[in-house]
XYZ file of C-alpha atoms in Angstrom:
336
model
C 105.569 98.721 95.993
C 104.153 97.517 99.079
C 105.825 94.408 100.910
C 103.225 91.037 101.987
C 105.544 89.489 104.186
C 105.340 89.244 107.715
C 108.520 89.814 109.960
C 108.905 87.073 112.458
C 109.211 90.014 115.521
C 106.468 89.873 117.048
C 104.475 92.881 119.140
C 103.793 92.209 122.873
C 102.475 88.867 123.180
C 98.756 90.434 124.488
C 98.035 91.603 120.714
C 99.974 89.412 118.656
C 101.151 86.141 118.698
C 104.549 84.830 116.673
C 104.112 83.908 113.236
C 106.907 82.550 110.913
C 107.796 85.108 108.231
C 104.961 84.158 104.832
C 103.847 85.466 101.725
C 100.563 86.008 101.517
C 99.307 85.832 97.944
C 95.275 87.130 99.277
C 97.427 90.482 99.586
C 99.037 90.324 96.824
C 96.044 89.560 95.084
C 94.516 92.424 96.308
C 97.403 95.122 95.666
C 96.845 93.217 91.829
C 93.147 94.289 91.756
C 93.787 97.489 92.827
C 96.342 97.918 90.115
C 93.673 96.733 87.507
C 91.420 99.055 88.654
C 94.085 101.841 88.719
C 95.276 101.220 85.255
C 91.013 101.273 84.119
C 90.892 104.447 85.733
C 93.940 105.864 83.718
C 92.796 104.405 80.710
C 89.463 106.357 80.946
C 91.572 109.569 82.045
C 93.742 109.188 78.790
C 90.618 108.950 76.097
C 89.461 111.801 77.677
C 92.927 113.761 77.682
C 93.421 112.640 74.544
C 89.801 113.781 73.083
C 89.322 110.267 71.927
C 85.877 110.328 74.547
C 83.223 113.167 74.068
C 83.800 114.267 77.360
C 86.952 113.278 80.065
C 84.570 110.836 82.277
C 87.439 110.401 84.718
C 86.746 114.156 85.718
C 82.902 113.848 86.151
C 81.783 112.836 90.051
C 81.387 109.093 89.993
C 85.207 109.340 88.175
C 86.354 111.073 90.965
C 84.744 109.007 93.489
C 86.022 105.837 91.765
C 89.553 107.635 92.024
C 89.393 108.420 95.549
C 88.171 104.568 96.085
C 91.494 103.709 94.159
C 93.940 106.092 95.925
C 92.312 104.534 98.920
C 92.725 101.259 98.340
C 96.189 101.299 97.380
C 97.062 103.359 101.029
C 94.935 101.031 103.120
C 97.056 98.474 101.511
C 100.490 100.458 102.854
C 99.401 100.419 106.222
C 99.026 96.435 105.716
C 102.798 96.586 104.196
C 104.214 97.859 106.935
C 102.836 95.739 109.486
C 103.703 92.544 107.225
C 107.472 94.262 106.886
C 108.087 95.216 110.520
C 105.716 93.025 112.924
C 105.954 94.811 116.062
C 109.453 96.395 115.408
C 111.435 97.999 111.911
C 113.620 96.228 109.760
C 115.821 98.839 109.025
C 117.592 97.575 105.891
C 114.362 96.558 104.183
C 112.028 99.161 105.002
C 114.899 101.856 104.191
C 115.277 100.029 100.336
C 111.675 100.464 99.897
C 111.560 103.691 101.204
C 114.321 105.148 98.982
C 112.624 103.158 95.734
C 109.316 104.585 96.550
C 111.039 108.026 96.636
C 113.374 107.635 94.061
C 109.872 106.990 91.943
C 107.740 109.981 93.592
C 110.929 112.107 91.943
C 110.998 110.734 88.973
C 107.566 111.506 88.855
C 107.743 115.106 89.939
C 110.453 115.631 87.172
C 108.474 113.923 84.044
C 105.196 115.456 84.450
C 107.252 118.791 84.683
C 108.466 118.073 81.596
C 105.276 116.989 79.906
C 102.678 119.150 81.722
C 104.485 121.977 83.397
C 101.333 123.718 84.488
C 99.815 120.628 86.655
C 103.051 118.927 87.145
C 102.581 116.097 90.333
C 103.888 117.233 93.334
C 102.711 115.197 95.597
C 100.993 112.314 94.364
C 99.909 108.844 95.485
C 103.546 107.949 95.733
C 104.860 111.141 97.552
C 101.972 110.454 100.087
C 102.848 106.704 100.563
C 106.484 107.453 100.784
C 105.747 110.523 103.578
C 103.157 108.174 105.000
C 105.479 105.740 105.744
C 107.998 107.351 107.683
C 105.108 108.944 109.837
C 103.582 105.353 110.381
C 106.930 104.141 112.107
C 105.482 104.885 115.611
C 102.405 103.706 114.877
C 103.857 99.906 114.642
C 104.049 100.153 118.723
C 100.674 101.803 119.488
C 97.533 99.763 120.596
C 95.649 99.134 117.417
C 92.551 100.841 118.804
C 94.416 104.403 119.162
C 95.599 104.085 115.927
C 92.307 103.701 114.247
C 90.684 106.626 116.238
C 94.260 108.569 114.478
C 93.010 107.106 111.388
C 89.566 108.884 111.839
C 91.587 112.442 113.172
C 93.443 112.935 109.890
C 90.577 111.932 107.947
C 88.572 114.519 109.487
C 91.262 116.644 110.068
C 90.153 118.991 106.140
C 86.796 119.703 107.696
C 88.198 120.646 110.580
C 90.773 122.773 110.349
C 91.011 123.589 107.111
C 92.908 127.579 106.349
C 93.544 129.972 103.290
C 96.934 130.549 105.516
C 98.227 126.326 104.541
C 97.344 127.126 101.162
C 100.648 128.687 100.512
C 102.668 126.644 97.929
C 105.254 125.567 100.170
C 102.157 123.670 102.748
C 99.583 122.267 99.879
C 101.038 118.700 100.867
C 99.144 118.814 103.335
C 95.826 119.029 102.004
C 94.365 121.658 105.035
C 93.979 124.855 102.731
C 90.819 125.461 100.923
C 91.437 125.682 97.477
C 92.573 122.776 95.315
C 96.043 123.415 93.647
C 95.951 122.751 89.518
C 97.901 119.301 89.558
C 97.589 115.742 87.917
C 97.752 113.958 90.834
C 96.900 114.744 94.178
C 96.720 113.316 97.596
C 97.584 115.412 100.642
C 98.558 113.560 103.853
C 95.484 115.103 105.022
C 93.229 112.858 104.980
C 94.946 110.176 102.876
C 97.768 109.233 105.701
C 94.499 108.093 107.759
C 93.916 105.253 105.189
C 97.210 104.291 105.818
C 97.056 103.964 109.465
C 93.247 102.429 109.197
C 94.867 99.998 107.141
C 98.045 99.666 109.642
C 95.392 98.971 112.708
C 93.413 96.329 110.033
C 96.699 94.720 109.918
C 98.104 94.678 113.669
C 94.567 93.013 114.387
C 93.630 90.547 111.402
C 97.516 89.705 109.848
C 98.175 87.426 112.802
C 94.772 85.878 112.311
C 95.410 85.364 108.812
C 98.916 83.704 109.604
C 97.165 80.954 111.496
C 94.490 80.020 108.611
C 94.156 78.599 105.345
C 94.419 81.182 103.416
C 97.699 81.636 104.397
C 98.815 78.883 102.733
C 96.173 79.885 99.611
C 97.876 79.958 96.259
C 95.575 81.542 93.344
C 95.436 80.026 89.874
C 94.359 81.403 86.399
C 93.765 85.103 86.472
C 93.788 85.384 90.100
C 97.971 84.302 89.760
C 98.581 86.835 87.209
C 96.937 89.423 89.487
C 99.465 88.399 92.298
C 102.371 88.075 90.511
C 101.502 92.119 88.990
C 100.690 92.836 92.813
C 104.127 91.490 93.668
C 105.875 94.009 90.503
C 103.290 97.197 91.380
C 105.894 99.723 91.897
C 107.408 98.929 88.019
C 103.614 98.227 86.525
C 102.568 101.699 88.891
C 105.751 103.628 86.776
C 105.340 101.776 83.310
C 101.580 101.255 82.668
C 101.074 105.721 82.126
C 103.389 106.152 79.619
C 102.763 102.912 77.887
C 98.822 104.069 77.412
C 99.381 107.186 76.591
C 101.894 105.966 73.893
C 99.319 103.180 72.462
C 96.240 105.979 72.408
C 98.183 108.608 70.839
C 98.920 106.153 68.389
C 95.072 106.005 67.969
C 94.038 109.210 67.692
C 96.794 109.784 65.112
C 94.762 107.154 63.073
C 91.406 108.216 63.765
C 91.748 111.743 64.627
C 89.508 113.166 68.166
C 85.807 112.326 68.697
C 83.587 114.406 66.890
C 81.671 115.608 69.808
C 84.929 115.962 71.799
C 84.927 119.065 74.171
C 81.196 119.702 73.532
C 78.979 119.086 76.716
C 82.008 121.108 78.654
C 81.931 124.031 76.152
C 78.013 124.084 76.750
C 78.559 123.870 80.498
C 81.116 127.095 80.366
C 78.674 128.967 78.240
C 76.130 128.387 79.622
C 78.037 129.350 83.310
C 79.384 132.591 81.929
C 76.216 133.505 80.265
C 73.826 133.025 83.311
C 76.281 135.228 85.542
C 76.480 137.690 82.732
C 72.637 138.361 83.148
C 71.544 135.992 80.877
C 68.123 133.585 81.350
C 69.115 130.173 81.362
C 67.296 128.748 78.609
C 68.222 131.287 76.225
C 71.719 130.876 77.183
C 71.550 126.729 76.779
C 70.246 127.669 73.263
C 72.917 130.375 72.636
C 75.453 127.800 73.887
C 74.112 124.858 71.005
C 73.952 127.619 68.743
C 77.734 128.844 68.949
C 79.372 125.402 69.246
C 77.471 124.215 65.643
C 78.505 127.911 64.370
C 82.084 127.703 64.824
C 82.498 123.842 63.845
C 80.816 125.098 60.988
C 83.508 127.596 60.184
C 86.121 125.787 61.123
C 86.778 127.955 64.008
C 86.095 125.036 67.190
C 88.765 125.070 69.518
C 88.295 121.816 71.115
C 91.911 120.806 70.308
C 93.536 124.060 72.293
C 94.641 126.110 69.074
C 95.094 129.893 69.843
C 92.600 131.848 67.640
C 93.996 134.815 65.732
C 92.469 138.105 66.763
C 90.157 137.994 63.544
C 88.878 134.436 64.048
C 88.503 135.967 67.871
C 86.896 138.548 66.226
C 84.551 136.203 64.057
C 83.996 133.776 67.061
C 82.618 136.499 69.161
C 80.289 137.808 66.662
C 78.740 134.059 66.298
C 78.131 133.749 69.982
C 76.193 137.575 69.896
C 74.760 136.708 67.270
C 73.244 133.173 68.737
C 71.911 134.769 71.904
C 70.294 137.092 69.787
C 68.502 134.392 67.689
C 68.467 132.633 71.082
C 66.085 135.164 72.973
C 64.246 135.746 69.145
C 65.728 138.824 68.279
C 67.642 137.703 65.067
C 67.724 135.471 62.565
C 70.379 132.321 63.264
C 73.898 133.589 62.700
């Protein structure tokens, strides 16, 4: 997905010196870490999806952080591409293949996940941005590496400061600059994920030609580190094939074993809890009411942790177990 060689065209001899063209397995090393770590993520994602996990961890905040450390990685790791593809100037017939199989893939994408989840389809994911993110990095390739990091540090600041309800129209959420956060599977706005592509473009106009003239250059890994580079040298294909081959594998497994038992739990608590506090309810009687009515309707069959529509007399019935629980829950009635 992201190229580790470096051209032989150099940029004005002041900020970097020649270098013959290399492949640097460190890099690929570290695009194969990042694809580990990816694929972890996912995995924890799925269970969750897939009610195999009491609650979906990859939603809770150190998930998110850990998927924002992920997303960053991988664009960081761009902006190194493109220096290692084009040096100082473009290789058009090289950079314009991986820009139309990067593409091609962002598509693809768009077009399965409206298939399989129509209501938070991807739209512009990780590989829209790094396809988008490359085409606006071209003129970066010829500016002093010092401007581009303080660019870098403008579009990652650029949500908090000029973020408006007028760029959240559907046509502009690429961006990132409204102020709500569309319903989507997968999202990173150029704004402020293009500025960990050009951070990682200045990292490489200033420590790639270092690199080139060192040991590790010439470093080959062994063991696991070698399997790492060789799936950092494939990450587009692993990127596009390692989703749907989880998601096959666990649905496979909860077919077996059926969902977690406590599966959808500490979230229905959380809602309940929410809506009965701004209904005017006191929040411990409304944690107990919330206990109360998720034991009730397991009890009677009536949980809806799996997403089944209720019929408007198990509505009905489910409604008259959560009255009937804050009632018991503020001592007023017997348990339902």
């Amino acid at each position: 997905m992201l190229a580790s060689r470096l051209d032989p065209a150099p940029l004005p001899p002041a900020e970097v010196s020649p270098v013959p063209p290399a492949r640097f397995a460190v890099v690929d090393l570290a695009r194969g870490a990042a694809l580990v770590a990816m694929a972890a993520y996912h995995t924890v994602w799925d269970l969750g999806f897939l009610r195999l996990t009491p609650d979906n961890y990859a939603l809770t905040a150190p998930g998110r952080v850990a998927a924002h450390v992920i997303a960053g990685s991988f664009l960081v790791l761009v902006g190194l591409g493109l220096v290692l593809m084009n040096g100082g100037g473009i290789r058009p017939r090289p950079y314009l293949l991986r820009l139309l199989r990067i593409g091609g893939a962002a598509l693809l994408i768009t077009l399965a996940t409206a298939f399989a989840f129509p209501d938070s389809f991807i739209f512009f994911g990780v590989l829209h941005c790094i396809a988008v993110s490359s085409v606006l990095a071209l003129p970066f390739l010829r500016i002093p590496p010092l401007l581009v990091g303080l660019a870098a540090l403008l579009v990652a600041a650029a949500p908090h400061l000029v973020a408006s309800p007028l760029l959240d129209a559907p046509a502009l959420r690429f961006l990132g600059l409204g102020v709500t956060l569309p319903r989507t599977n997968d999202y990173v706005p150029l704004f402020p994920w293009f500025g960990a592509v050009l951070a990682g473009l200045a990292a490489g106009r200033v420590l790639l030609p270092r690199l080139a003239g060192s040991r590790l250059a010439s470093w080959r890994p062994a063991g696991i580190g070698r399997a790492l580079a060789f799936a950092g040298r494939h990450s587009l294909a692993i990127y596009l094939v390692h989703q749907p081959v989880l998601l096959a594998l666990l649905t496979g497994l909860v077919t077996l074993t059926g969902p977690h038992p406590r599966a959808g739990l500490d979230r229905f608590h959380a809602d309940y809890t929410g809506n009965c506090v701004r209904t005017g309810g006191e929040v411990g009687a409304c944690g107990r009411a919330a206990r109360c009515t998720a034991e009730a309707l397991r009890r009677e069959n009536l949980w809806s942790g799996d997403g089944r529509v209720f019929t408007a007399a198990e509505t009905l019935r489910a409604q008259a177990l959560s009255e009937a629980c804050y009632a018991q829950a503020e001592g007023a009635a017997p348990p339902p």
